[in-house]
Amino acid sequence: MGFQVVVLWSDVLVWLLLAAGLGFGVLIARSPPLLAAWRRVGANRVGMAAATVLLVFIGIGLLDSLHYRVRLDGKAGEPVRYGIEVRSLLDALATPLRTRNEKTYSAPFATRLYAKESIDVPGQGSVRDYPRLKFGGAHLGANENDVAADAGFTALRAGVLALLLWLVLAGGVAARVGDGTAVDASGWRKIWRGETALAWDAVLATLGLILLAALPLFWLASQYHVFGTDKVGQDVLYQILKSVRTGLIIGLVTTLVMLPMAVLLGIVAGYFRGWIDDLIQYVYTVLNSIPGVLLIAAAVLMMQVVIDTHPQWFSTAAERADLRLLALCFILGITSWTGLCRLLRGETLKLRELEYIQAAQAFGVSNWRIIVRHILPNLMHIVIISLVMDFSGLVLAEAVLSYVGIGVDPSMTSFGTMINNARLELGREPVVWWSLAAAFTAMFVLVLAANLFADAVRDAFDPRAA
Amino acid sequence: MLAYIFRRLLYAIPILVGVNLITFALFFVVNTPDDMARMQLGVKRVTPEAIQKWKAERGYDKPLLFNSAVSGRSTVTETIFFEKSARMFVGDFGRAEDGRDIAREIGNRMGPSLAIQLPTFVLGLFVTIAFALTLAFFRATAVDFWGVVLCVAMMSISGLFYIIGGQYLVAKVWRLVPISGFGDGLDAWRFLILPVVIGVVGGIGSGTRWYRTIFLEEISKDYVRTARAKGLPETLILFRHVLRNGMIPILTQVVVAIPSLFMGALVIESFFGIPGLGSYTIEAIQSQDFAVVRSMVFIGSLLYIVGLILTDISYTLVDPRIRFE
């Protein structure tokens, strides 16, 4: 089966961001103060546990950022045609989740639909009952009451496998951490006592928990709808997985947009002062004085008009949704650079009065060289702290904006659109709670991990702030 | 003092002009009135005549900045910029899509917004400061640790979940208060209590952490050590010295927030069906009523600037060291 690679703009930015992150890592490795600060992050147990969780989320997001279109089957000699649907590597991996759609709502681990329907039973005519699901628990056949035993057994098997996998991983880590002389218990002992430079005990514990949760989940997901299905019968677990990328893009790409602007303008305003400073201050005061949500709303409304009046720009719905997502990141970035800019301006004002910078000026070093060599490195900690601190706020903001109707495209799965749909389901009798609960849990874990990691980074880079 | 306030007010004018220019550019330059008309009319009914009629009815049929068809002062005044943007400075916001006067609507809806926001704000401030002082009092103990953990967990919950969960539990399952709606007079409290409680609870996490940091910073200062060396009890130090000296950052938050209380809370109001400015804005966004959104942007920034000026004035009142410079 052939396929055509589709590169969405957001994919480009995501991979660019990854490359930038790696490049940044190389830079950090060369700069002793930054390296020391990141070492302190590495030694922070809570921070490293949070980082492990974040990495799993990022992994899911990256898998979901490789897009392609499947080649349609055609007769020989016909021109090659590709499916209209843009899929990602994650879709390919989660194919059973994506394709096994039921008719409508079904509860987690249910074998029957959540609504009664007329079913034709041979010999009895039409009966109103809850019809069997097409996929959920189909392998049980007639023994549909054995769900608990069957699922429990599957989960147990997966759990054992997870433990084995974890042991292999932990063994590998222990071998690396150990003295390296021979396979002995020195590595284990060091990890157990928390004597390693990197908080391996926290990383391994978190990994163990993740494996214990994820493996049974995926095993069960191939037989049941673990988190139930939504109104159109789509698996909720699949929607959660797809939401991760949206949240990450909002959180990461937005910072990519605002960072250059905030850093450049902040430093320039603080360093050159005078009318440049006045102008930049004026611009960010004006932007700041418009309430954020309203500015975003106004900008998104305008962008919506542009998109609606130019349908010819997009060849697939995915491209349109993607452009809207990026535009949202842009708008969020433009409305959120002011805070960081102000911080950097203040710090630059302080830095430029220091003796070594005045010495550099006296030696005739050019202004830009001073900025790049002396000022920028000394602002790095502020930049890093504010970047990791902003991330969780942006993920939360996406949910609210999508609820208001000025967030991502309604066709795009995100935590905000999931919550928006789930809201009406709570008003149903009997209540449909699983979509909301699943979205809540996934979002909570992501944002909590981001908050904890941000705290660890702040503690490491700015020891004064408690 | 008066001269200072006057100067601050003068300083606000260029900012308001800037806001006005930005919104004008956003609403009329990015998309022309023709685009808006197409959007409002829908795909099926778009004809050149319909667009012309739509524009004429709403006064969008004039040139953007300069009207060469007329002479004299009218070349400037008979333009979209003057009629739709500049007139906002005198409180003329024009009409919404449903034909109602926007300024009047805003006046009517300020009350309900304030009825929600004021109690939320006061209660929230009281609860978070009390909580933060408790944590600062028990600093470096298990109480502090678990308090911070609780705060981080509460911060990580989306505000939407507080609203959805609270509304579901309290109003639907326990049936303690009506699910949504708004009443006039004394009866209104039954509608108000749940949104207020949810608003307060939703703000506890980040608020407490912020105030706790401020208090801890104050506690580590020299005068506190002196007070302790004098033998003052810890509670006295906390309430008399730390709280008072932590007032400046607290005041900044408080005063900046006061004007924005009028704006209402977008999401809470729309969930609870409260006819305030927040729900007005959301309805306008969802029905793509550009005139209303434009007015709300202007009012929002006006209130923000008022807040900034109030903060500066209040600084000078709290801390005499800050001069009117």
mmCIF file with all atom_site columns, N, CA and C in Angstrom, chain A residues 6-10 67 69 84-86 245-246 300 303-329 407-413, chain B residues 39 43:
data_model
loop_
_atom_site.group_PDB
_atom_site.id
_atom_site.type_symbol
_atom_site.label_atom_id
_atom_site.label_alt_id
_atom_site.label_comp_id
_atom_site.label_asym_id
_atom_site.label_entity_id
_atom_site.label_seq_id
_atom_site.pdbx_PDB_ins_code
_atom_site.Cartn_x
_atom_site.Cartn_y
_atom_site.Cartn_z
_atom_site.occupancy
_atom_site.B_iso_or_equiv
_atom_site.pdbx_formal_charge
_atom_site.auth_seq_id
_atom_site.auth_comp_id
_atom_site.auth_asym_id
_atom_site.auth_atom_id
_atom_site.pdbx_PDB_model_num
ATOM 1   N N  . VAL A 1 6   ? 2.240   13.840 3.890  1.00 0.00 ? 6   VAL A N  1
ATOM 2   C CA . VAL A 1 6   ? 1.635   15.163 3.981  1.00 0.00 ? 6   VAL A CA 1
ATOM 3   C C  . VAL A 1 6   ? 2.360   15.917 5.079  1.00 0.00 ? 6   VAL A C  1
ATOM 4   N N  . VAL A 1 7   ? 2.854   17.080 4.728  1.00 0.00 ? 7   VAL A N  1
ATOM 5   C CA . VAL A 1 7   ? 3.526   17.874 5.754  1.00 0.00 ? 7   VAL A CA 1
ATOM 6   C C  . VAL A 1 7   ? 2.657   19.083 6.070  1.00 0.00 ? 7   VAL A C  1
ATOM 7   N N  . LEU A 1 8   ? 2.053   19.040 7.238  1.00 0.00 ? 8   LEU A N  1
ATOM 8   C CA . LEU A 1 8   ? 1.272   20.188 7.671  1.00 0.00 ? 8   LEU A CA 1
ATOM 9   C C  . LEU A 1 8   ? 2.218   21.222 8.266  1.00 0.00 ? 8   LEU A C  1
ATOM 10  N N  . TRP A 1 9   ? 1.774   22.479 8.243  1.00 0.00 ? 9   TRP A N  1
ATOM 11  C CA . TRP A 1 9   ? 2.640   23.535 8.765  1.00 0.00 ? 9   TRP A CA 1
ATOM 12  C C  . TRP A 1 9   ? 2.968   23.315 10.233 1.00 0.00 ? 9   TRP A C  1
ATOM 13  N N  . SER A 1 10  ? 1.976   22.829 10.961 1.00 0.00 ? 10  SER A N  1
ATOM 14  C CA . SER A 1 10  ? 2.242   22.631 12.386 1.00 0.00 ? 10  SER A CA 1
ATOM 15  C C  . SER A 1 10  ? 3.255   21.512 12.593 1.00 0.00 ? 10  SER A C  1
ATOM 16  N N  . HIS A 1 67  ? 2.355   13.004 9.202  1.00 0.00 ? 67  HIS A N  1
ATOM 17  C CA . HIS A 1 67  ? 1.087   12.798 8.501  1.00 0.00 ? 67  HIS A CA 1
ATOM 18  C C  . HIS A 1 67  ? 1.283   12.201 7.115  1.00 0.00 ? 67  HIS A C  1
ATOM 19  N N  . ARG A 1 69  ? -1.195  10.473 3.506  1.00 0.00 ? 69  ARG A N  1
ATOM 20  C CA . ARG A 1 69  ? -2.478  10.096 2.920  1.00 0.00 ? 69  ARG A CA 1
ATOM 21  C C  . ARG A 1 69  ? -2.296  8.754  2.255  1.00 0.00 ? 69  ARG A C  1
ATOM 22  N N  . ILE A 1 84  ? -8.687  11.268 0.839  1.00 0.00 ? 84  ILE A N  1
ATOM 23  C CA . ILE A 1 84  ? -8.858  12.663 1.252  1.00 0.00 ? 84  ILE A CA 1
ATOM 24  C C  . ILE A 1 84  ? -8.477  12.834 2.719  1.00 0.00 ? 84  ILE A C  1
ATOM 25  N N  . GLU A 1 85  ? -8.499  11.706 3.455  1.00 0.00 ? 85  GLU A N  1
ATOM 26  C CA . GLU A 1 85  ? -8.276  11.787 4.892  1.00 0.00 ? 85  GLU A CA 1
ATOM 27  C C  . GLU A 1 85  ? -6.783  11.814 5.200  1.00 0.00 ? 85  GLU A C  1
ATOM 28  N N  . VAL A 1 86  ? -6.378  12.790 5.979  1.00 0.00 ? 86  VAL A N  1
ATOM 29  C CA . VAL A 1 86  ? -4.973  12.875 6.380  1.00 0.00 ? 86  VAL A CA 1
ATOM 30  C C  . VAL A 1 86  ? -4.808  12.119 7.688  1.00 0.00 ? 86  VAL A C  1
ATOM 31  N N  . ARG A 1 245 ? -1.782  16.125 21.041 1.00 0.00 ? 245 ARG A N  1
ATOM 32  C CA . ARG A 1 245 ? -1.013  16.927 20.088 1.00 0.00 ? 245 ARG A CA 1
ATOM 33  C C  . ARG A 1 245 ? -1.522  18.364 20.050 1.00 0.00 ? 245 ARG A C  1
ATOM 34  N N  . THR A 1 246 ? -2.838  18.516 20.035 1.00 0.00 ? 246 THR A N  1
ATOM 35  C CA . THR A 1 246 ? -3.387  19.866 19.988 1.00 0.00 ? 246 THR A CA 1
ATOM 36  C C  . THR A 1 246 ? -2.912  20.684 21.182 1.00 0.00 ? 246 THR A C  1
ATOM 37  N N  . VAL A 1 300 ? -9.425  36.047 16.367 1.00 0.00 ? 300 VAL A N  1
ATOM 38  C CA . VAL A 1 300 ? -9.885  34.767 15.818 1.00 0.00 ? 300 VAL A CA 1
ATOM 39  C C  . VAL A 1 300 ? -11.108 34.970 14.928 1.00 0.00 ? 300 VAL A C  1
ATOM 40  N N  . MET A 1 303 ? -9.856  36.146 11.689 1.00 0.00 ? 303 MET A N  1
ATOM 41  C CA . MET A 1 303 ? -9.186  35.077 10.954 1.00 0.00 ? 303 MET A CA 1
ATOM 42  C C  . MET A 1 303 ? -10.212 34.106 10.371 1.00 0.00 ? 303 MET A C  1
ATOM 43  N N  . GLN A 1 304 ? -11.279 33.886 11.145 1.00 0.00 ? 304 GLN A N  1
ATOM 44  C CA . GLN A 1 304 ? -12.333 32.992 10.667 1.00 0.00 ? 304 GLN A CA 1
ATOM 45  C C  . GLN A 1 304 ? -12.938 33.519 9.371  1.00 0.00 ? 304 GLN A C  1
ATOM 46  N N  . VAL A 1 305 ? -13.130 34.831 9.317  1.00 0.00 ? 305 VAL A N  1
ATOM 47  C CA . VAL A 1 305 ? -13.686 35.420 8.099  1.00 0.00 ? 305 VAL A CA 1
ATOM 48  C C  . VAL A 1 305 ? -12.721 35.203 6.935  1.00 0.00 ? 305 VAL A C  1
ATOM 49  N N  . VAL A 1 306 ? -11.429 35.417 7.185  1.00 0.00 ? 306 VAL A N  1
ATOM 50  C CA . VAL A 1 306 ? -10.439 35.216 6.121  1.00 0.00 ? 306 VAL A CA 1
ATOM 51  C C  . VAL A 1 306 ? -10.486 33.782 5.611  1.00 0.00 ? 306 VAL A C  1
ATOM 52  N N  . ILE A 1 307 ? -10.522 32.821 6.541  1.00 0.00 ? 307 ILE A N  1
ATOM 53  C CA . ILE A 1 307 ? -10.514 31.413 6.144  1.00 0.00 ? 307 ILE A CA 1
ATOM 54  C C  . ILE A 1 307 ? -11.785 31.067 5.383  1.00 0.00 ? 307 ILE A C  1
ATOM 55  N N  . ASP A 1 308 ? -12.914 31.579 5.860  1.00 0.00 ? 308 ASP A N  1
ATOM 56  C CA . ASP A 1 308 ? -14.175 31.243 5.211  1.00 0.00 ? 308 ASP A CA 1
ATOM 57  C C  . ASP A 1 308 ? -14.291 31.857 3.824  1.00 0.00 ? 308 ASP A C  1
ATOM 58  N N  . THR A 1 309 ? -13.645 33.016 3.619  1.00 0.00 ? 309 THR A N  1
ATOM 59  C CA . THR A 1 309 ? -13.781 33.645 2.312  1.00 0.00 ? 309 THR A CA 1
ATOM 60  C C  . THR A 1 309 ? -12.729 33.143 1.319  1.00 0.00 ? 309 THR A C  1
ATOM 61  N N  . HIS A 1 310 ? -11.798 32.329 1.769  1.00 0.00 ? 310 HIS A N  1
ATOM 62  C CA . HIS A 1 310 ? -10.795 31.779 0.851  1.00 0.00 ? 310 HIS A CA 1
ATOM 63  C C  . HIS A 1 310 ? -10.724 30.260 0.932  1.00 0.00 ? 310 HIS A C  1
ATOM 64  N N  . PRO A 1 311 ? -11.808 29.584 0.609  1.00 0.00 ? 311 PRO A N  1
ATOM 65  C CA . PRO A 1 311 ? -11.772 28.115 0.715  1.00 0.00 ? 311 PRO A CA 1
ATOM 66  C C  . PRO A 1 311 ? -10.775 27.481 -0.255 1.00 0.00 ? 311 PRO A C  1
ATOM 67  N N  . GLN A 1 312 ? -10.396 28.233 -1.291 1.00 0.00 ? 312 GLN A N  1
ATOM 68  C CA . GLN A 1 312 ? -9.523  27.628 -2.308 1.00 0.00 ? 312 GLN A CA 1
ATOM 69  C C  . GLN A 1 312 ? -8.095  27.430 -1.816 1.00 0.00 ? 312 GLN A C  1
ATOM 70  N N  . TRP A 1 313 ? -7.774  27.985 -0.656 1.00 0.00 ? 313 TRP A N  1
ATOM 71  C CA . TRP A 1 313 ? -6.403  27.849 -0.158 1.00 0.00 ? 313 TRP A CA 1
ATOM 72  C C  . TRP A 1 313 ? -6.097  26.455 0.353  1.00 0.00 ? 313 TRP A C  1
ATOM 73  N N  . PHE A 1 314 ? -7.125  25.700 0.688  1.00 0.00 ? 314 PHE A N  1
ATOM 74  C CA . PHE A 1 314 ? -6.878  24.448 1.404  1.00 0.00 ? 314 PHE A CA 1
ATOM 75  C C  . PHE A 1 314 ? -7.362  23.273 0.575  1.00 0.00 ? 314 PHE A C  1
ATOM 76  N N  . SER A 1 315 ? -6.500  22.243 0.469  1.00 0.00 ? 315 SER A N  1
ATOM 77  C CA . SER A 1 315 ? -6.924  21.083 -0.305 1.00 0.00 ? 315 SER A CA 1
ATOM 78  C C  . SER A 1 315 ? -7.610  20.049 0.574  1.00 0.00 ? 315 SER A C  1
ATOM 79  N N  . THR A 1 316 ? -7.343  20.038 1.854  1.00 0.00 ? 316 THR A N  1
ATOM 80  C CA . THR A 1 316 ? -8.049  19.094 2.723  1.00 0.00 ? 316 THR A CA 1
ATOM 81  C C  . THR A 1 316 ? -8.559  19.828 3.955  1.00 0.00 ? 316 THR A C  1
ATOM 82  N N  . ALA A 1 317 ? -9.534  19.197 4.624  1.00 0.00 ? 317 ALA A N  1
ATOM 83  C CA . ALA A 1 317 ? -10.071 19.798 5.853  1.00 0.00 ? 317 ALA A CA 1
ATOM 84  C C  . ALA A 1 317 ? -8.984  19.865 6.912  1.00 0.00 ? 317 ALA A C  1
ATOM 85  N N  . ALA A 1 318 ? -8.085  18.868 6.895  1.00 0.00 ? 318 ALA A N  1
ATOM 86  C CA . ALA A 1 318 ? -7.025  18.855 7.901  1.00 0.00 ? 318 ALA A CA 1
ATOM 87  C C  . ALA A 1 318 ? -6.146  20.090 7.757  1.00 0.00 ? 318 ALA A C  1
ATOM 88  N N  . GLU A 1 319 ? -5.889  20.496 6.500  1.00 0.00 ? 319 GLU A N  1
ATOM 89  C CA . GLU A 1 319 ? -5.051  21.670 6.305  1.00 0.00 ? 319 GLU A CA 1
ATOM 90  C C  . GLU A 1 319 ? -5.707  22.926 6.845  1.00 0.00 ? 319 GLU A C  1
ATOM 91  N N  . ARG A 1 320 ? -7.039  22.998 6.646  1.00 0.00 ? 320 ARG A N  1
ATOM 92  C CA . ARG A 1 320 ? -7.725  24.179 7.130  1.00 0.00 ? 320 ARG A CA 1
ATOM 93  C C  . ARG A 1 320 ? -7.686  24.227 8.651  1.00 0.00 ? 320 ARG A C  1
ATOM 94  N N  . ALA A 1 321 ? -7.993  23.080 9.273  1.00 0.00 ? 321 ALA A N  1
ATOM 95  C CA . ALA A 1 321 ? -7.964  23.021 10.729 1.00 0.00 ? 321 ALA A CA 1
ATOM 96  C C  . ALA A 1 321 ? -6.566  23.348 11.232 1.00 0.00 ? 321 ALA A C  1
ATOM 97  N N  . ASP A 1 322 ? -5.570  22.861 10.495 1.00 0.00 ? 322 ASP A N  1
ATOM 98  C CA . ASP A 1 322 ? -4.183  23.074 10.903 1.00 0.00 ? 322 ASP A CA 1
ATOM 99  C C  . ASP A 1 322 ? -3.829  24.555 10.851 1.00 0.00 ? 322 ASP A C  1
ATOM 100 N N  . LEU A 1 323 ? -4.255  25.210 9.776  1.00 0.00 ? 323 LEU A N  1
ATOM 101 C CA . LEU A 1 323 ? -3.945  26.635 9.660  1.00 0.00 ? 323 LEU A CA 1
ATOM 102 C C  . LEU A 1 323 ? -4.624  27.428 10.755 1.00 0.00 ? 323 LEU A C  1
ATOM 103 N N  . ARG A 1 324 ? -5.845  27.002 11.084 1.00 0.00 ? 324 ARG A N  1
ATOM 104 C CA . ARG A 1 324 ? -6.554  27.705 12.147 1.00 0.00 ? 324 ARG A CA 1
ATOM 105 C C  . ARG A 1 324 ? -5.836  27.520 13.478 1.00 0.00 ? 324 ARG A C  1
ATOM 106 N N  . LEU A 1 325 ? -5.318  26.318 13.696 1.00 0.00 ? 325 LEU A N  1
ATOM 107 C CA . LEU A 1 325 ? -4.574  26.048 14.927 1.00 0.00 ? 325 LEU A CA 1
ATOM 108 C C  . LEU A 1 325 ? -3.342  26.944 15.014 1.00 0.00 ? 325 LEU A C  1
ATOM 109 N N  . LEU A 1 326 ? -2.632  27.024 13.880 1.00 0.00 ? 326 LEU A N  1
ATOM 110 C CA . LEU A 1 326 ? -1.419  27.851 13.878 1.00 0.00 ? 326 LEU A CA 1
ATOM 111 C C  . LEU A 1 326 ? -1.754  29.318 14.077 1.00 0.00 ? 326 LEU A C  1
ATOM 112 N N  . ALA A 1 327 ? -2.840  29.751 13.429 1.00 0.00 ? 327 ALA A N  1
ATOM 113 C CA . ALA A 1 327 ? -3.230  31.151 13.596 1.00 0.00 ? 327 ALA A CA 1
ATOM 114 C C  . ALA A 1 327 ? -3.547  31.424 15.056 1.00 0.00 ? 327 ALA A C  1
ATOM 115 N N  . LEU A 1 328 ? -4.176  30.435 15.699 1.00 0.00 ? 328 LEU A N  1
ATOM 116 C CA . LEU A 1 328 ? -4.491  30.600 17.117 1.00 0.00 ? 328 LEU A CA 1
ATOM 117 C C  . LEU A 1 328 ? -3.202  30.742 17.926 1.00 0.00 ? 328 LEU A C  1
ATOM 118 N N  . CYS A 1 329 ? -2.216  29.901 17.600 1.00 0.00 ? 329 CYS A N  1
ATOM 119 C CA . CYS A 1 329 ? -0.922  30.002 18.293 1.00 0.00 ? 329 CYS A CA 1
ATOM 120 C C  . CYS A 1 329 ? -0.327  31.383 18.092 1.00 0.00 ? 329 CYS A C  1
ATOM 121 N N  . GLY A 1 407 ? -11.509 28.790 19.789 1.00 0.00 ? 407 GLY A N  1
ATOM 122 C CA . GLY A 1 407 ? -10.291 28.010 19.902 1.00 0.00 ? 407 GLY A CA 1
ATOM 123 C C  . GLY A 1 407 ? -9.998  27.290 18.611 1.00 0.00 ? 407 GLY A C  1
ATOM 124 N N  . VAL A 1 408 ? -9.667  26.023 18.705 1.00 0.00 ? 408 VAL A N  1
ATOM 125 C CA . VAL A 1 408 ? -9.306  25.267 17.527 1.00 0.00 ? 408 VAL A CA 1
ATOM 126 C C  . VAL A 1 408 ? -10.553 24.981 16.695 1.00 0.00 ? 408 VAL A C  1
ATOM 127 N N  . ASP A 1 409 ? -10.332 24.540 15.482 1.00 0.00 ? 409 ASP A N  1
ATOM 128 C CA . ASP A 1 409 ? -11.404 24.190 14.571 1.00 0.00 ? 409 ASP A CA 1
ATOM 129 C C  . ASP A 1 409 ? -12.286 23.110 15.210 1.00 0.00 ? 409 ASP A C  1
ATOM 130 N N  . PRO A 1 410 ? -13.616 23.241 15.089 1.00 0.00 ? 410 PRO A N  1
ATOM 131 C CA . PRO A 1 410 ? -14.485 22.244 15.725 1.00 0.00 ? 410 PRO A CA 1
ATOM 132 C C  . PRO A 1 410 ? -14.206 20.814 15.248 1.00 0.00 ? 410 PRO A C  1
ATOM 133 N N  . SER A 1 411 ? -13.634 20.669 14.044 1.00 0.00 ? 411 SER A N  1
ATOM 134 C CA . SER A 1 411 ? -13.371 19.322 13.543 1.00 0.00 ? 411 SER A CA 1
ATOM 135 C C  . SER A 1 411 ? -12.107 18.731 14.155 1.00 0.00 ? 411 SER A C  1
ATOM 136 N N  . MET A 1 412 ? -11.348 19.556 14.854 1.00 0.00 ? 412 MET A N  1
ATOM 137 C CA . MET A 1 412 ? -10.097 19.077 15.405 1.00 0.00 ? 412 MET A CA 1
ATOM 138 C C  . MET A 1 412 ? -10.318 18.616 16.848 1.00 0.00 ? 412 MET A C  1
ATOM 139 N N  . THR A 1 413 ? -9.804  17.445 17.170 1.00 0.00 ? 413 THR A N  1
ATOM 140 C CA . THR A 1 413 ? -9.998  16.961 18.531 1.00 0.00 ? 413 THR A CA 1
ATOM 141 C C  . THR A 1 413 ? -9.072  17.704 19.472 1.00 0.00 ? 413 THR A C  1
ATOM 142 N N  . MET B 2 39  ? -20.194 37.063 5.442  1.00 0.00 ? 39  MET B N  1
ATOM 143 C CA . MET B 2 39  ? -20.212 36.198 6.608  1.00 0.00 ? 39  MET B CA 1
ATOM 144 C C  . MET B 2 39  ? -21.585 36.234 7.277  1.00 0.00 ? 39  MET B C  1
ATOM 145 N N  . VAL B 2 43  ? -23.885 31.929 2.920  1.00 0.00 ? 43  VAL B N  1
ATOM 146 C CA . VAL B 2 43  ? -23.453 31.662 1.555  1.00 0.00 ? 43  VAL B CA 1
ATOM 147 C C  . VAL B 2 43  ? -24.582 31.851 0.547  1.00 0.00 ? 43  VAL B C  1
#
